[in-house]
Short mmCIF file of C-alpha atoms and ligand atoms in Angstrom, two decimals:
data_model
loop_
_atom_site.label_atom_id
_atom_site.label_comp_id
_atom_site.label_asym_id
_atom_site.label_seq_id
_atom_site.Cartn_x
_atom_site.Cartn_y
_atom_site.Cartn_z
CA UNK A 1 0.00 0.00 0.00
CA UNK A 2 1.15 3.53 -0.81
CA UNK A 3 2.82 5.79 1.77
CA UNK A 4 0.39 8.73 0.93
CA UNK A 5 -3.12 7.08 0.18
CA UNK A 6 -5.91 6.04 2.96
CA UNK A 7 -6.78 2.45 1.76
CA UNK A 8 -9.29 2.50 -0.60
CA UNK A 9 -10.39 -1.28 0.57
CA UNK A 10 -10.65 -0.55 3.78
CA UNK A 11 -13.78 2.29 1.95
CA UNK A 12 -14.98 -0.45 -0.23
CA UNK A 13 -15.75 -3.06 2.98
CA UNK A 14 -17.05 0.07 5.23
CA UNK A 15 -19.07 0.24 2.09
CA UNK A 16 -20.62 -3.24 2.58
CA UNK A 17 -21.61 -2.54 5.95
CA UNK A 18 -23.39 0.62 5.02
CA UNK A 19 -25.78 -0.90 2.49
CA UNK A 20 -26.03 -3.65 5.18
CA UNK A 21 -27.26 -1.19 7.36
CA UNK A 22 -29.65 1.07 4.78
CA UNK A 23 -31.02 -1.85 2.39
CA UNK A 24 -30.91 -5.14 4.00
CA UNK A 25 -33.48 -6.84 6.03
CA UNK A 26 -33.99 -6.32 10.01
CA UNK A 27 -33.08 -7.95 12.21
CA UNK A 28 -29.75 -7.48 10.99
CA UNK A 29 -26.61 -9.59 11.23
CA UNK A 30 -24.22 -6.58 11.98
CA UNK A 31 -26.10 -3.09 13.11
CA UNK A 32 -24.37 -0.30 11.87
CA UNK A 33 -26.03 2.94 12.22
CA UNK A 34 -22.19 5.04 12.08
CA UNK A 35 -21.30 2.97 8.79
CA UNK A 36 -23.25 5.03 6.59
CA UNK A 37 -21.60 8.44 8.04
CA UNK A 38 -18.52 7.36 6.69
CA UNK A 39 -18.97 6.33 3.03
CA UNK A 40 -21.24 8.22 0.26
CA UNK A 41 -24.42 6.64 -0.75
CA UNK A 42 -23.26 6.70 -4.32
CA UNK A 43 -20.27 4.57 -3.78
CA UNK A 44 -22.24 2.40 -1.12
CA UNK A 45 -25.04 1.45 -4.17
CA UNK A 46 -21.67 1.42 -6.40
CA UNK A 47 -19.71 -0.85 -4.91
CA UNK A 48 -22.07 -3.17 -3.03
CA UNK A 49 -25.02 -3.30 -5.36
CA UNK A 50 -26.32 -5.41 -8.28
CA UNK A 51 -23.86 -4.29 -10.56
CA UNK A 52 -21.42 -6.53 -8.53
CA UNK A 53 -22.49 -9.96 -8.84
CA UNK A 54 -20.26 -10.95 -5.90
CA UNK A 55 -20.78 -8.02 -3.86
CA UNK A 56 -23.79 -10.29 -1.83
CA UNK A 57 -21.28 -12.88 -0.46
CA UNK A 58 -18.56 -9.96 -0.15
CA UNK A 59 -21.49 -8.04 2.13
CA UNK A 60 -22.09 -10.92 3.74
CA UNK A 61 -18.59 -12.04 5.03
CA UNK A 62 -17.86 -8.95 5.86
CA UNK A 63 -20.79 -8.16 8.18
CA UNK A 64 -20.37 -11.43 9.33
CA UNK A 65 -16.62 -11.24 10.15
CA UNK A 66 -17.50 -8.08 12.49
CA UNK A 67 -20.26 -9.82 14.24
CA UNK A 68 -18.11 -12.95 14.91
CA UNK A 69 -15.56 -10.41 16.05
CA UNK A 70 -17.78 -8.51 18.33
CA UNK A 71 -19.23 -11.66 19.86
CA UNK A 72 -15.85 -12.80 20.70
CA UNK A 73 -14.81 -9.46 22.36
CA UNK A 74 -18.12 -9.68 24.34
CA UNK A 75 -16.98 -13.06 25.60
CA UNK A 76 -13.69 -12.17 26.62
CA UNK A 77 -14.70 -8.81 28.43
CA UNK A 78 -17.19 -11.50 30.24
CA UNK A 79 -14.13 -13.16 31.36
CA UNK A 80 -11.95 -9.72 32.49
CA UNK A 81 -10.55 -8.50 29.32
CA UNK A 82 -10.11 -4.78 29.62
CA UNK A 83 -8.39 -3.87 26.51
CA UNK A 84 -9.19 -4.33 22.71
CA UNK A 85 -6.87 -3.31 20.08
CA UNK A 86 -8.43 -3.11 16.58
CA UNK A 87 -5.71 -3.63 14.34
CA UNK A 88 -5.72 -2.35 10.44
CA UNK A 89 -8.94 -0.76 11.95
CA UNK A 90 -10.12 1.02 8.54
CA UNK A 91 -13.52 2.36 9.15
CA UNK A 92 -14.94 -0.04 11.73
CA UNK A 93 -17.33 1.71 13.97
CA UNK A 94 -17.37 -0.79 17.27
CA UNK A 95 -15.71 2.19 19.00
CA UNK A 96 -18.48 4.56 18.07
CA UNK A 97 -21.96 2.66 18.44
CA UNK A 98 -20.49 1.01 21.77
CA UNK A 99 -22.53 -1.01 23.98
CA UNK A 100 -22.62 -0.68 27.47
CA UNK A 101 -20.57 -3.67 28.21
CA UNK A 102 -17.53 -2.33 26.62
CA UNK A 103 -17.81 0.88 28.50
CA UNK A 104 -14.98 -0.39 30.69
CA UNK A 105 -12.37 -1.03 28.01
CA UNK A 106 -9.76 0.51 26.52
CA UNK A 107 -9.54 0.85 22.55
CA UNK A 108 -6.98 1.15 20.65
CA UNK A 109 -7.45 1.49 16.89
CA UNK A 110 -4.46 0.47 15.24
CA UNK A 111 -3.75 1.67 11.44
CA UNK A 112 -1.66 2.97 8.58
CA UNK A 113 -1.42 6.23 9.20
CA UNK A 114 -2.82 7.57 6.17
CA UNK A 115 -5.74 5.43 6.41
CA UNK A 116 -6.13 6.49 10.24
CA UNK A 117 -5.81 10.31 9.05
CA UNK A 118 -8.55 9.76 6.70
CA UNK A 119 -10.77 7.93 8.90
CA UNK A 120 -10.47 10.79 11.79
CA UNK A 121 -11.40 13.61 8.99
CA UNK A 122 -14.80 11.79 8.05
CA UNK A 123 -15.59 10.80 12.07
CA UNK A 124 -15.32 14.67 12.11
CA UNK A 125 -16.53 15.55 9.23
CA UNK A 126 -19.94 13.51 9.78
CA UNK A 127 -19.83 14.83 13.33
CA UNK A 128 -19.30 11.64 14.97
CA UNK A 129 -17.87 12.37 18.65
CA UNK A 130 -14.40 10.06 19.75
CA UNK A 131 -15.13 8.31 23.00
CA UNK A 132 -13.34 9.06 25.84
CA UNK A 133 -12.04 5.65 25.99
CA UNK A 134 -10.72 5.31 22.29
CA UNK A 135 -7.23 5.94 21.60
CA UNK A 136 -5.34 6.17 18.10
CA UNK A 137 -1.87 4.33 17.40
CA UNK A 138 -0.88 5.02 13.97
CA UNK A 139 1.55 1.54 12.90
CA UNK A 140 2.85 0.35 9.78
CA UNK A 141 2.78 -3.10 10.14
CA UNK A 142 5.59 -3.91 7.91
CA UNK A 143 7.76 -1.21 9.33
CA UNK A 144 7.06 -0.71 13.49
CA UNK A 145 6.66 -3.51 15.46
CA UNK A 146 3.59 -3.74 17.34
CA UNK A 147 5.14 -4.30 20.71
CA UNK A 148 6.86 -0.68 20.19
CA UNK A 149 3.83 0.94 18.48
CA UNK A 150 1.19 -0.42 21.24
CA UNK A 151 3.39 0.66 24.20
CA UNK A 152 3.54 4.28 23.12
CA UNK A 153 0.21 4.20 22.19
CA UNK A 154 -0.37 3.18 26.26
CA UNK A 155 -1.31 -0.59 26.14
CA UNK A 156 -0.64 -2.32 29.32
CA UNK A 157 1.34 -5.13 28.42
CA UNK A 158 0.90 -6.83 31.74
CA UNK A 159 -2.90 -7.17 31.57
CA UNK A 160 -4.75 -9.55 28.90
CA UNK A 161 -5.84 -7.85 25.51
CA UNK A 162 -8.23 -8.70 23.29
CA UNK A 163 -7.24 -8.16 18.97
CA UNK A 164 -9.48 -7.74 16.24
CA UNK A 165 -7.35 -8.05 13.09
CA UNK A 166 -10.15 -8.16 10.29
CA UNK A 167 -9.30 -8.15 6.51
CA UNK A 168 -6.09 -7.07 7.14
CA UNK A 169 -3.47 -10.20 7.04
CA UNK A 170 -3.95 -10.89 3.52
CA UNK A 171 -2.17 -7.52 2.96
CA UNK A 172 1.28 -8.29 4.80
CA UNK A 173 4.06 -10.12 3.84
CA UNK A 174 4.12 -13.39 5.51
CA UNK A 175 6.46 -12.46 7.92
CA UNK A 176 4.72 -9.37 9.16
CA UNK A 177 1.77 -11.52 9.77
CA UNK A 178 4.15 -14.03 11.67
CA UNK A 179 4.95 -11.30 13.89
CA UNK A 180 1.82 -10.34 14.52
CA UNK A 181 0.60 -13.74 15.52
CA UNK A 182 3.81 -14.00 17.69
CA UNK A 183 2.90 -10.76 19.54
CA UNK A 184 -0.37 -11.62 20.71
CA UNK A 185 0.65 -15.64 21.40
CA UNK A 186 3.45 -13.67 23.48
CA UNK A 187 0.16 -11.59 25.86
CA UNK A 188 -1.18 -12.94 29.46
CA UNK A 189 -3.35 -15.34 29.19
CA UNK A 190 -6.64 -14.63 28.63
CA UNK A 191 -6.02 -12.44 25.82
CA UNK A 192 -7.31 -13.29 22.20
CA UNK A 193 -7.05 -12.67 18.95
CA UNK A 194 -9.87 -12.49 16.09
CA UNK A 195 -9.45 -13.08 12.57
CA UNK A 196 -10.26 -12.92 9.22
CA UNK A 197 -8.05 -14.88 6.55
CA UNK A 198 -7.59 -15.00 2.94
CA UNK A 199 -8.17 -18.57 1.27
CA UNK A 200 -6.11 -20.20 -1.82
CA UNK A 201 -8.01 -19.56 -4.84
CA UNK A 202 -10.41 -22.32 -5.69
CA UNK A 203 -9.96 -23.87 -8.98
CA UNK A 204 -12.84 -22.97 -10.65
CA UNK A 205 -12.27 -18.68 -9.77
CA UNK A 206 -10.96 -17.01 -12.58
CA UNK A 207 -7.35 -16.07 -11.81
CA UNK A 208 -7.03 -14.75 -7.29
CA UNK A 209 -11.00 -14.88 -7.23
CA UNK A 210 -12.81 -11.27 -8.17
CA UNK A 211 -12.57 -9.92 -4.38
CA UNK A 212 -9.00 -10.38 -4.47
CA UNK A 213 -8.32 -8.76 -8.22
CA UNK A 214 -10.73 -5.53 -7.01
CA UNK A 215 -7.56 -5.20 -4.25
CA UNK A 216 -5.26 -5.41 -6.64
CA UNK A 217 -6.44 -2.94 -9.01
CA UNK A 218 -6.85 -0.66 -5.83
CA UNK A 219 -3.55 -1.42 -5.54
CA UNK A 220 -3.69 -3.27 -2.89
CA UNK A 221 -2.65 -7.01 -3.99
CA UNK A 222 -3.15 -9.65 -1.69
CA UNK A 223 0.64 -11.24 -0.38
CA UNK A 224 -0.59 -13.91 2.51
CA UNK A 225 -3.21 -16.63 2.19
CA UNK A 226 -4.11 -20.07 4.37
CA UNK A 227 -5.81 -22.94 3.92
CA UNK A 228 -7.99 -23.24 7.35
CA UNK A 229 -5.69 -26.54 8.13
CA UNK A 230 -2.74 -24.76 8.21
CA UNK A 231 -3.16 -21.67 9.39
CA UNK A 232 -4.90 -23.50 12.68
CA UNK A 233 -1.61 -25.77 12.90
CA UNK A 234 0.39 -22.61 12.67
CA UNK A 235 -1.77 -21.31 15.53
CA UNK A 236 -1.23 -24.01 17.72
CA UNK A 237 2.23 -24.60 16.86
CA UNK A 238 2.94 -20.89 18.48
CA UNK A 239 1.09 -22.08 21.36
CA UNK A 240 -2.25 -20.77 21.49
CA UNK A 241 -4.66 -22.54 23.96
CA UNK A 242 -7.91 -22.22 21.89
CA UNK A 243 -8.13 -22.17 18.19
CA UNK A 244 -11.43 -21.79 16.89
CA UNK A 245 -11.55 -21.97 12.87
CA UNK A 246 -15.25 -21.09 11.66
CA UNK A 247 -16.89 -23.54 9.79
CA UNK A 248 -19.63 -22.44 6.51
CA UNK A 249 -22.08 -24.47 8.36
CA UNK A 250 -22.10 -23.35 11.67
CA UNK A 251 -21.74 -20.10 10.63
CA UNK A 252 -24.81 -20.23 8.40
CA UNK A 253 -26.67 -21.58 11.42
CA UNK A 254 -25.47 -19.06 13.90
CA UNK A 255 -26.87 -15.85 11.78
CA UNK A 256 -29.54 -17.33 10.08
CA UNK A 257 -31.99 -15.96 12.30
CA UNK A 258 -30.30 -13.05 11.33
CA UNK A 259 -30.03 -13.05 8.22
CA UNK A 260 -32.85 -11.32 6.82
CA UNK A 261 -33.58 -12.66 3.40
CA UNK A 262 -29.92 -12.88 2.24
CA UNK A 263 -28.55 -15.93 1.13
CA UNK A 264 -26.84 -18.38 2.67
CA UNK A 265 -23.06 -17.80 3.09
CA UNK A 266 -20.54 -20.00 0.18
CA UNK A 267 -18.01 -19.60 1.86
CA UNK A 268 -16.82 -17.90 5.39
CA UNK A 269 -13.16 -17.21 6.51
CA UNK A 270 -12.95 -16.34 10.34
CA UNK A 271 -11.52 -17.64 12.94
CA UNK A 272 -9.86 -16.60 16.58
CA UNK A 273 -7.01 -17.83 18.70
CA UNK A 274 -7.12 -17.53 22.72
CA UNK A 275 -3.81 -17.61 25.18
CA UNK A 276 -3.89 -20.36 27.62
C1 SAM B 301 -9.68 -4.12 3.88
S1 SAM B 301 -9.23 -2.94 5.07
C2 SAM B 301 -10.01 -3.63 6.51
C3 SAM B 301 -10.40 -2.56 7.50
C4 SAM B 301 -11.18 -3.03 8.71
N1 SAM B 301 -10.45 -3.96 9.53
C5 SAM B 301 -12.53 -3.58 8.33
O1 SAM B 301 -12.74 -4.79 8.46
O2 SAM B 301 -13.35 -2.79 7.88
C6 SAM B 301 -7.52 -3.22 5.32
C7 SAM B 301 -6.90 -2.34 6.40
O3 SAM B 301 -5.55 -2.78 6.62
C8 SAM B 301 -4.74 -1.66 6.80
N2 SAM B 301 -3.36 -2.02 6.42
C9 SAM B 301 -2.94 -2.63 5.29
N3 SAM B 301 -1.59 -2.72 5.30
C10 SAM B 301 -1.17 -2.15 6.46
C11 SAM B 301 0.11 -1.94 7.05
N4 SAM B 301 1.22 -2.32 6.44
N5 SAM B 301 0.16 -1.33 8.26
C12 SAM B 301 -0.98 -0.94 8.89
N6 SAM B 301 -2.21 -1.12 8.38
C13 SAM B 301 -2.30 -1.71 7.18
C14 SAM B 301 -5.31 -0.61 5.86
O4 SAM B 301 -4.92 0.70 6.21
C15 SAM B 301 -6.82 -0.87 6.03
O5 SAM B 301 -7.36 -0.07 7.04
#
């Protein structure tokens, strides 16, 4: 990604979760009200609309990978977790349309910083106010480590923490995603880290698959993908406690009451790793 330009991906999925908010069905699988403050209608009915014959499943893994998220972090702040870093945070809202049970955390939002600078000029812009518990650490990934970024940014490495890394490894290098994984496998335990992962193509796709070539032409090419096999060995072999891999099924079945008149889910990618 460019030194100088905001990712325009990280626009295209806040873009999902908009027309997830202002066309789909209620009750809704991820409920969004700040998404559509961020990202003009025009490029929401643009990018997520008919004219994008993939743009359903894209909409749907995308709202689904926040609500898996989001479930997870309510989980762990059930169990003490008092600190939630959202790493390669692009335009995710959680910090905005908090619920009262995350009152008591800290949040960091982790991101490039030309993609954070952008992101705080349309919070503003639309008038959204910053929480008093939401603080901004501007990282590149593949240039600061996280340990050094974090700790000026004021996380408290002693206590648990809980990650969100959504949509994000696919963009590294495969060592900068080894690092990251290393970090949090390296936190008390208790902390946690959830995930969203980029998949070999399938055979019958038509070169990387159509989400991965819209990335590309953004200029944002894809550089890491797992199969779900090994990236959960990889987990484990690092040491996590809990690794929890997602399965199509299950997922269905958890957010089909949710799910509003869209389709079932083809395929879903998410996963999350706890310390022991
Ligand atoms: C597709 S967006 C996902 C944004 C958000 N997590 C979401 O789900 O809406 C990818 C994000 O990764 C961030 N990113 C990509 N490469 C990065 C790097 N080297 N360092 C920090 N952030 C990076 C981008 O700035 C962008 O916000």
């Amino acid at each position: 990604m460019s030194e100088r330009r905001a990712s325009l991906t990280a626009l295209s999925v806040a873009a999902s979760r908009a027309y997830h908010q202002l066309y789909d069905g209620t009750p809704k699988i991820l409920d969004d009200p700040i998404a559509p403050k961020l990202v003009d209608d025009a490029l929401v009915t643009r990018l997520s609309g008919a004219a994008r014959p993939w743009a359903t499943q894209l909409r749907l893994h995308v709202v689904v990978r926040s609500r898996y998220a989001e479930d997870r972090l309510a989980l762990a702040v059930e169990r003490g977790v008092r600190q939630c870093v959202i790493l390669g945070a692009g335009y995710d809202t959680f910090a905005y349309r908090q619920p009262p049970w995350a009152r008591e955390l800290a949040i960091f939002e982790v991101d490039h910083p030309a993609s954070q600078r952008e992101k705080r000029s349309r919070l503003d812009a639309a008038g959204v106010a910053l929480p008093g518990n939401v603080r901004f650490a501007p990282i590149d990934f593949e240039r600061t480590s996280l340990a050094e970024g974090l700790r000026s940014g004021g996380l408290d490495e002693t206590r648990p923490a809980f990650f969100s890394w959504l949509g994000v490894m696919m963009y590294l290098e495969p060592d900068a995603v080894d690092a990251v994984f290393s970090y949090v496998a390296s936190r008390p335990p208790s902390s946690e880290i959830a995930f969203s992962f980029a998949r070999p193509p399938r055979l019958f796709d038509v070169g990387q698959g159509p989400v991965a070539a819209a990335a590309f032409a953004a200029g944002e090419p894809w550089k890491t993908r797992f199969t779900p096999r090994r990236l959960a060995a990889k987990l484990r072999a690092l040491g996590f406690a809990q690794v929890e891999l997602l399965g199509v099924r299950e997922a269905n079945e958890r957010y089909k009451p949710l799910r509003s008149g869209l389709p079932p889910l083809l395929q879903v990618s998410v996963g999350s790793a706890v310390v022991g």
